Amino acid sequence: MTAIDWPAGFQRMDADRREPNRNFEATLAQTTEDIETEMDRLDPDEWRASIGNSHTKSNTLPLHKASPDDPGFVLRWTMDGEQFAVACDAYSRLRDNAREVYLWVHETRMRGSRAVETGESEFAAARLPSGDGDSVVASQPPHDVLDVAPNAPKGVVRAAYREKTKEMHPDQGGSKEGFQRLKNAKEAMVNGE
């Protein structure tokens, strides 16, 4: 089982300290819909969630695949080349952790609509440090980056890399981060990592 894609440096709650939360009336289905709506309003370059043993593809929330052993919820996104993450595992149910993340993102986005000038973006607290390549999409499985099967032969991986390079290379309008992610995915699959 793959562990949840918890952001580096974010502290985890001990499983035996997680508490039930009776403050939220929303169902998991409603929370999923609310998160998707909120991310549409935020309009990031791309976003994804990590839930239990599932790392989602861009802009989707397949919460039905969540691991009951790990109710933690992570929401990651990129905007203008910057990476952001919000995570919660304080509660014993996925629904409550996802709802807490939704409420934080919603309230933070709403602060940005106020006519108040601040020194940082309203999402500065969620910005991940740049550096070692741990980007929002770095946790995306290499085969998803390349749009190939997880067990694709090396020749297929190399061909997919060449094809994706045409659109993702910085000289073709792609971002440096996206191109680096593509290179890392090819190397990981060719080297069997």
PDB file of C-alpha atoms in Angstrom:
ATOM      1  CA  MET A   1       0.000   0.000   0.000  1.00  0.00           C
ATOM      2  CA  THR A   2       1.316   3.449  -0.921  1.00  0.00           C
ATOM      3  CA  ALA A   3       1.269   5.952   1.921  1.00  0.00           C
ATOM      4  CA  ILE A   4      -0.528   9.255   1.631  1.00  0.00           C
ATOM      5  CA  ASP A   5       1.536  11.923  -0.140  1.00  0.00           C
ATOM      6  CA  TRP A   6       2.002  14.004   3.012  1.00  0.00           C
ATOM      7  CA  PRO A   7       4.009  17.203   2.411  1.00  0.00           C
ATOM      8  CA  ALA A   8       7.574  17.148   3.731  1.00  0.00           C
ATOM      9  CA  GLY A   9       7.845  19.115   6.952  1.00  0.00           C
ATOM     10  CA  PHE A  10       4.102  18.897   7.763  1.00  0.00           C
ATOM     11  CA  GLN A  11       3.601  17.199  11.115  1.00  0.00           C
ATOM     12  CA  ARG A  12       1.343  14.121  11.235  1.00  0.00           C
ATOM     13  CA  MET A  13      -1.200  13.508  13.969  1.00  0.00           C
ATOM     14  CA  ASP A  14      -0.651  10.284  15.897  1.00  0.00           C
ATOM     15  CA  ALA A  15      -3.442   7.904  14.882  1.00  0.00           C
ATOM     16  CA  ASP A  16      -4.459   7.301  18.487  1.00  0.00           C
ATOM     17  CA  ARG A  17      -4.863  11.069  19.040  1.00  0.00           C
ATOM     18  CA  ARG A  18      -7.266  11.624  16.143  1.00  0.00           C
ATOM     19  CA  GLU A  19     -10.704  12.565  17.354  1.00  0.00           C
ATOM     20  CA  PRO A  20     -14.167  12.296  15.903  1.00  0.00           C
ATOM     21  CA  ASN A  21     -15.555  15.606  14.717  1.00  0.00           C
ATOM     22  CA  ARG A  22     -19.243  16.305  15.011  1.00  0.00           C
ATOM     23  CA  ASN A  23     -19.019  19.914  13.816  1.00  0.00           C
ATOM     24  CA  PHE A  24     -19.476  19.261  10.108  1.00  0.00           C
ATOM     25  CA  GLU A  25     -22.867  18.373   8.712  1.00  0.00           C
ATOM     26  CA  ALA A  26     -21.620  17.948   5.141  1.00  0.00           C
ATOM     27  CA  THR A  27     -21.261  14.508   3.612  1.00  0.00           C
ATOM     28  CA  LEU A  28     -18.105  13.331   1.883  1.00  0.00           C
ATOM     29  CA  ALA A  29     -19.876  13.704  -1.470  1.00  0.00           C
ATOM     30  CA  GLN A  30     -20.828  17.318  -0.681  1.00  0.00           C
ATOM     31  CA  THR A  31     -17.305  18.087   0.516  1.00  0.00           C
ATOM     32  CA  THR A  32     -15.870  16.628  -2.685  1.00  0.00           C
ATOM     33  CA  GLU A  33     -18.167  18.824  -4.753  1.00  0.00           C
ATOM     34  CA  ASP A  34     -17.290  21.878  -2.641  1.00  0.00           C
ATOM     35  CA  ILE A  35     -13.540  21.308  -3.050  1.00  0.00           C
ATOM     36  CA  GLU A  36     -13.876  20.927  -6.804  1.00  0.00           C
ATOM     37  CA  THR A  37     -15.946  24.140  -6.986  1.00  0.00           C
ATOM     38  CA  GLU A  38     -13.441  25.985  -4.799  1.00  0.00           C
ATOM     39  CA  MET A  39     -10.514  24.887  -6.940  1.00  0.00           C
ATOM     40  CA  ASP A  40     -12.405  25.994 -10.066  1.00  0.00           C
ATOM     41  CA  ARG A  41     -12.820  29.415  -8.459  1.00  0.00           C
ATOM     42  CA  LEU A  42      -9.182  29.550  -7.401  1.00  0.00           C
ATOM     43  CA  ASP A  43      -8.205  28.568 -10.959  1.00  0.00           C
ATOM     44  CA  PRO A  44      -4.746  27.092 -10.292  1.00  0.00           C
ATOM     45  CA  ASP A  45      -2.518  25.786 -13.074  1.00  0.00           C
ATOM     46  CA  GLU A  46      -3.187  22.296 -11.740  1.00  0.00           C
ATOM     47  CA  TRP A  47      -4.292  20.628  -8.525  1.00  0.00           C
ATOM     48  CA  ARG A  48      -4.536  17.145  -7.027  1.00  0.00           C
ATOM     49  CA  ALA A  49      -5.394  15.387  -3.808  1.00  0.00           C
ATOM     50  CA  SER A  50      -3.670  12.637  -1.903  1.00  0.00           C
ATOM     51  CA  ILE A  51      -5.989  10.425   0.064  1.00  0.00           C
ATOM     52  CA  GLY A  52      -5.070   7.275   1.912  1.00  0.00           C
ATOM     53  CA  ASN A  53      -3.434   5.048  -0.668  1.00  0.00           C
ATOM     54  CA  SER A  54      -4.530   7.132  -3.654  1.00  0.00           C
ATOM     55  CA  HIS A  55      -2.754   9.947  -5.471  1.00  0.00           C
ATOM     56  CA  THR A  56      -5.251  11.503  -7.827  1.00  0.00           C
ATOM     57  CA  LYS A  57      -4.759  12.726 -11.345  1.00  0.00           C
ATOM     58  CA  SER A  58      -5.028  16.436 -11.957  1.00  0.00           C
ATOM     59  CA  ASN A  59      -8.233  18.182 -11.000  1.00  0.00           C
ATOM     60  CA  THR A  60     -10.061  15.122  -9.670  1.00  0.00           C
ATOM     61  CA  LEU A  61     -11.037  13.749  -6.282  1.00  0.00           C
ATOM     62  CA  PRO A  62     -11.698   9.995  -6.299  1.00  0.00           C
ATOM     63  CA  LEU A  63     -12.432   9.852  -2.580  1.00  0.00           C
ATOM     64  CA  HIS A  64     -14.070   6.454  -2.902  1.00  0.00           C
ATOM     65  CA  LYS A  65     -10.556   4.959  -3.125  1.00  0.00           C
ATOM     66  CA  ALA A  66      -9.513   6.260   0.280  1.00  0.00           C
ATOM     67  CA  SER A  67      -7.830   3.974   2.778  1.00  0.00           C
ATOM     68  CA  PRO A  68      -9.822   3.595   5.981  1.00  0.00           C
ATOM     69  CA  ASP A  69      -6.539   3.152   7.865  1.00  0.00           C
ATOM     70  CA  ASP A  70      -5.395   6.673   6.999  1.00  0.00           C
ATOM     71  CA  PRO A  71      -8.101   9.342   6.987  1.00  0.00           C
ATOM     72  CA  GLY A  72      -5.592  12.105   6.155  1.00  0.00           C
ATOM     73  CA  PHE A  73      -6.297  14.465   3.262  1.00  0.00           C
ATOM     74  CA  VAL A  74      -3.790  16.554   1.273  1.00  0.00           C
ATOM     75  CA  LEU A  75      -4.688  19.130  -1.368  1.00  0.00           C
ATOM     76  CA  ARG A  76      -1.833  20.392  -3.577  1.00  0.00           C
ATOM     77  CA  TRP A  77      -1.832  22.932  -6.383  1.00  0.00           C
ATOM     78  CA  THR A  78       0.463  25.077  -8.504  1.00  0.00           C
ATOM     79  CA  MET A  79      -0.173  28.683  -9.403  1.00  0.00           C
ATOM     80  CA  ASP A  80       2.139  30.860 -11.446  1.00  0.00           C
ATOM     81  CA  GLY A  81       4.989  28.407 -10.886  1.00  0.00           C
ATOM     82  CA  GLU A  82       4.556  28.355  -7.099  1.00  0.00           C
ATOM     83  CA  GLN A  83       3.564  25.230  -5.199  1.00  0.00           C
ATOM     84  CA  PHE A  84       0.994  25.072  -2.419  1.00  0.00           C
ATOM     85  CA  ALA A  85      -0.286  22.364  -0.090  1.00  0.00           C
ATOM     86  CA  VAL A  86      -2.865  22.136   2.671  1.00  0.00           C
ATOM     87  CA  ALA A  87      -3.199  18.963   4.737  1.00  0.00           C
ATOM     88  CA  CYS A  88      -5.283  17.708   7.644  1.00  0.00           C
ATOM     89  CA  ASP A  89      -5.346  14.439   9.563  1.00  0.00           C
ATOM     90  CA  ALA A  90      -6.627  15.705  12.913  1.00  0.00           C
ATOM     91  CA  TYR A  91      -9.884  13.770  12.689  1.00  0.00           C
ATOM     92  CA  SER A  92     -10.707  10.085  12.576  1.00  0.00           C
ATOM     93  CA  ARG A  93     -12.803  10.352   9.388  1.00  0.00           C
ATOM     94  CA  LEU A  94     -11.651  11.345   5.912  1.00  0.00           C
ATOM     95  CA  ARG A  95     -14.819  13.391   5.461  1.00  0.00           C
ATOM     96  CA  ASP A  96     -13.905  15.679   8.355  1.00  0.00           C
ATOM     97  CA  ASN A  97     -10.266  16.114   7.308  1.00  0.00           C
ATOM     98  CA  ALA A  98     -11.310  16.943   3.742  1.00  0.00           C
ATOM     99  CA  ARG A  99     -13.953  19.378   5.039  1.00  0.00           C
ATOM    100  CA  GLU A 100     -11.361  21.142   7.213  1.00  0.00           C
ATOM    101  CA  VAL A 101      -9.090  21.580   4.168  1.00  0.00           C
ATOM    102  CA  TYR A 102     -12.012  22.855   2.078  1.00  0.00           C
ATOM    103  CA  LEU A 103     -12.971  25.420   4.740  1.00  0.00           C
ATOM    104  CA  TRP A 104      -9.390  26.689   5.020  1.00  0.00           C
ATOM    105  CA  VAL A 105      -9.036  27.099   1.242  1.00  0.00           C
ATOM    106  CA  HIS A 106     -12.465  28.755   0.946  1.00  0.00           C
ATOM    107  CA  GLU A 107     -11.862  31.199   3.799  1.00  0.00           C
ATOM    108  CA  THR A 108      -8.376  32.015   2.555  1.00  0.00           C
ATOM    109  CA  ARG A 109      -9.565  32.610  -1.008  1.00  0.00           C
ATOM    110  CA  MET A 110     -12.324  34.867   0.303  1.00  0.00           C
ATOM    111  CA  ARG A 111      -9.764  36.968   2.204  1.00  0.00           C
ATOM    112  CA  GLY A 112      -8.120  37.666  -1.146  1.00  0.00           C
ATOM    113  CA  SER A 113     -11.313  39.351  -2.369  1.00  0.00           C
ATOM    114  CA  ARG A 114     -11.139  42.015   0.365  1.00  0.00           C
ATOM    115  CA  ALA A 115      -9.852  45.503  -0.441  1.00  0.00           C
ATOM    116  CA  VAL A 116      -7.027  45.107   2.047  1.00  0.00           C
ATOM    117  CA  GLU A 117      -3.401  45.366   1.003  1.00  0.00           C
ATOM    118  CA  THR A 118      -0.999  42.882   2.599  1.00  0.00           C
ATOM    119  CA  GLY A 119       2.660  42.067   2.091  1.00  0.00           C
ATOM    120  CA  GLU A 120       2.013  38.482   0.984  1.00  0.00           C
ATOM    121  CA  SER A 121      -0.560  36.573  -1.010  1.00  0.00           C
ATOM    122  CA  GLU A 122      -3.446  35.231   1.036  1.00  0.00           C
ATOM    123  CA  PHE A 123      -2.106  31.719   0.366  1.00  0.00           C
ATOM    124  CA  ALA A 124       1.447  32.471   1.547  1.00  0.00           C
ATOM    125  CA  ALA A 125       0.992  30.140   4.524  1.00  0.00           C
ATOM    126  CA  ALA A 126       0.339  27.223   2.154  1.00  0.00           C
ATOM    127  CA  ARG A 127       3.280  27.947  -0.186  1.00  0.00           C
ATOM    128  CA  LEU A 128       5.784  25.119  -0.262  1.00  0.00           C
ATOM    129  CA  PRO A 129       9.477  25.951  -0.254  1.00  0.00           C
ATOM    130  CA  SER A 130      11.242  25.685  -3.579  1.00  0.00           C
ATOM    131  CA  GLY A 131      14.405  23.708  -3.816  1.00  0.00           C
ATOM    132  CA  ASP A 132      14.854  19.992  -4.068  1.00  0.00           C
ATOM    133  CA  GLY A 133      12.232  19.388  -6.728  1.00  0.00           C
ATOM    134  CA  ASP A 134       9.437  18.325  -4.356  1.00  0.00           C
ATOM    135  CA  SER A 135       6.795  19.970  -6.448  1.00  0.00           C
ATOM    136  CA  VAL A 136       3.082  19.520  -6.337  1.00  0.00           C
ATOM    137  CA  VAL A 137       3.297  17.210  -9.256  1.00  0.00           C
ATOM    138  CA  ALA A 138       6.573  15.540  -8.282  1.00  0.00           C
ATOM    139  CA  SER A 139       4.513  13.071  -6.308  1.00  0.00           C
ATOM    140  CA  GLN A 140       2.568  12.217  -9.450  1.00  0.00           C
ATOM    141  CA  PRO A 141       3.545   8.732 -10.544  1.00  0.00           C
ATOM    142  CA  PRO A 142       6.027   8.830 -13.456  1.00  0.00           C
ATOM    143  CA  HIS A 143       3.717   6.812 -15.709  1.00  0.00           C
ATOM    144  CA  ASP A 144       0.972   9.438 -15.235  1.00  0.00           C
ATOM    145  CA  VAL A 145       3.384  12.239 -16.165  1.00  0.00           C
ATOM    146  CA  LEU A 146       4.255  10.392 -19.368  1.00  0.00           C
ATOM    147  CA  ASP A 147       0.729   9.045 -20.015  1.00  0.00           C
ATOM    148  CA  VAL A 148       1.956   5.462 -20.308  1.00  0.00           C
ATOM    149  CA  ALA A 149       1.152   2.223 -18.507  1.00  0.00           C
ATOM    150  CA  PRO A 150       2.948   1.679 -15.182  1.00  0.00           C
ATOM    151  CA  ASN A 151       4.851  -1.272 -16.686  1.00  0.00           C
ATOM    152  CA  ALA A 152       5.469   0.282 -20.134  1.00  0.00           C
ATOM    153  CA  PRO A 153       8.585  -0.936 -21.963  1.00  0.00           C
ATOM    154  CA  LYS A 154      11.556   1.436 -22.073  1.00  0.00           C
ATOM    155  CA  GLY A 155      11.023   2.130 -25.785  1.00  0.00           C
ATOM    156  CA  VAL A 156       7.447   3.254 -25.146  1.00  0.00           C
ATOM    157  CA  VAL A 157       8.627   5.432 -22.266  1.00  0.00           C
ATOM    158  CA  ARG A 158      11.284   7.089 -24.434  1.00  0.00           C
ATOM    159  CA  ALA A 159       8.804   7.659 -27.279  1.00  0.00           C
ATOM    160  CA  ALA A 160       6.272   9.197 -24.899  1.00  0.00           C
ATOM    161  CA  TYR A 161       9.016  11.415 -23.471  1.00  0.00           C
ATOM    162  CA  ARG A 162      10.008  12.649 -26.941  1.00  0.00           C
ATOM    163  CA  GLU A 163       6.381  13.388 -27.809  1.00  0.00           C
ATOM    164  CA  LYS A 164       5.710  15.228 -24.537  1.00  0.00           C
ATOM    165  CA  THR A 165       8.943  17.210 -24.921  1.00  0.00           C
ATOM    166  CA  LYS A 166       7.462  18.876 -27.994  1.00  0.00           C
ATOM    167  CA  GLU A 167       4.822  20.581 -25.855  1.00  0.00           C
ATOM    168  CA  MET A 168       6.530  20.822 -22.445  1.00  0.00           C
ATOM    169  CA  HIS A 169       9.987  22.131 -23.355  1.00  0.00           C
ATOM    170  CA  PRO A 170      10.508  25.733 -22.145  1.00  0.00           C
ATOM    171  CA  ASP A 171      11.450  26.752 -25.702  1.00  0.00           C
ATOM    172  CA  GLN A 172       7.993  25.568 -26.783  1.00  0.00           C
ATOM    173  CA  GLY A 173       6.167  27.538 -24.074  1.00  0.00           C
ATOM    174  CA  GLY A 174       6.356  24.938 -21.319  1.00  0.00           C
ATOM    175  CA  SER A 175       7.574  25.645 -17.792  1.00  0.00           C
ATOM    176  CA  LYS A 176      11.002  24.687 -16.480  1.00  0.00           C
ATOM    177  CA  GLU A 177       9.319  22.838 -13.605  1.00  0.00           C
ATOM    178  CA  GLY A 178       7.052  20.853 -15.921  1.00  0.00           C
ATOM    179  CA  PHE A 179       9.922  19.936 -18.207  1.00  0.00           C
ATOM    180  CA  GLN A 180      12.070  18.856 -15.254  1.00  0.00           C
ATOM    181  CA  ARG A 181       9.172  16.746 -13.972  1.00  0.00           C
ATOM    182  CA  LEU A 182       8.952  15.114 -17.409  1.00  0.00           C
ATOM    183  CA  LYS A 183      12.698  14.363 -17.445  1.00  0.00           C
ATOM    184  CA  ASN A 184      12.545  12.937 -13.916  1.00  0.00           C
ATOM    185  CA  ALA A 185       9.598  10.715 -14.860  1.00  0.00           C
ATOM    186  CA  LYS A 186      11.425   9.316 -17.906  1.00  0.00           C
ATOM    187  CA  GLU A 187      14.577   8.643 -15.893  1.00  0.00           C
ATOM    188  CA  ALA A 188      12.608   6.956 -13.119  1.00  0.00           C
ATOM    189  CA  MET A 189      10.828   4.638 -15.537  1.00  0.00           C
ATOM    190  CA  VAL A 190      13.851   3.855 -17.702  1.00  0.00           C
ATOM    191  CA  ASN A 191      16.004   3.176 -14.646  1.00  0.00           C
ATOM    192  CA  GLY A 192      13.248   1.110 -13.013  1.00  0.00           C
ATOM    193  CA  GLU A 193      12.896   3.344  -9.941  1.00  0.00           C
TER     194      GLU A 193
END
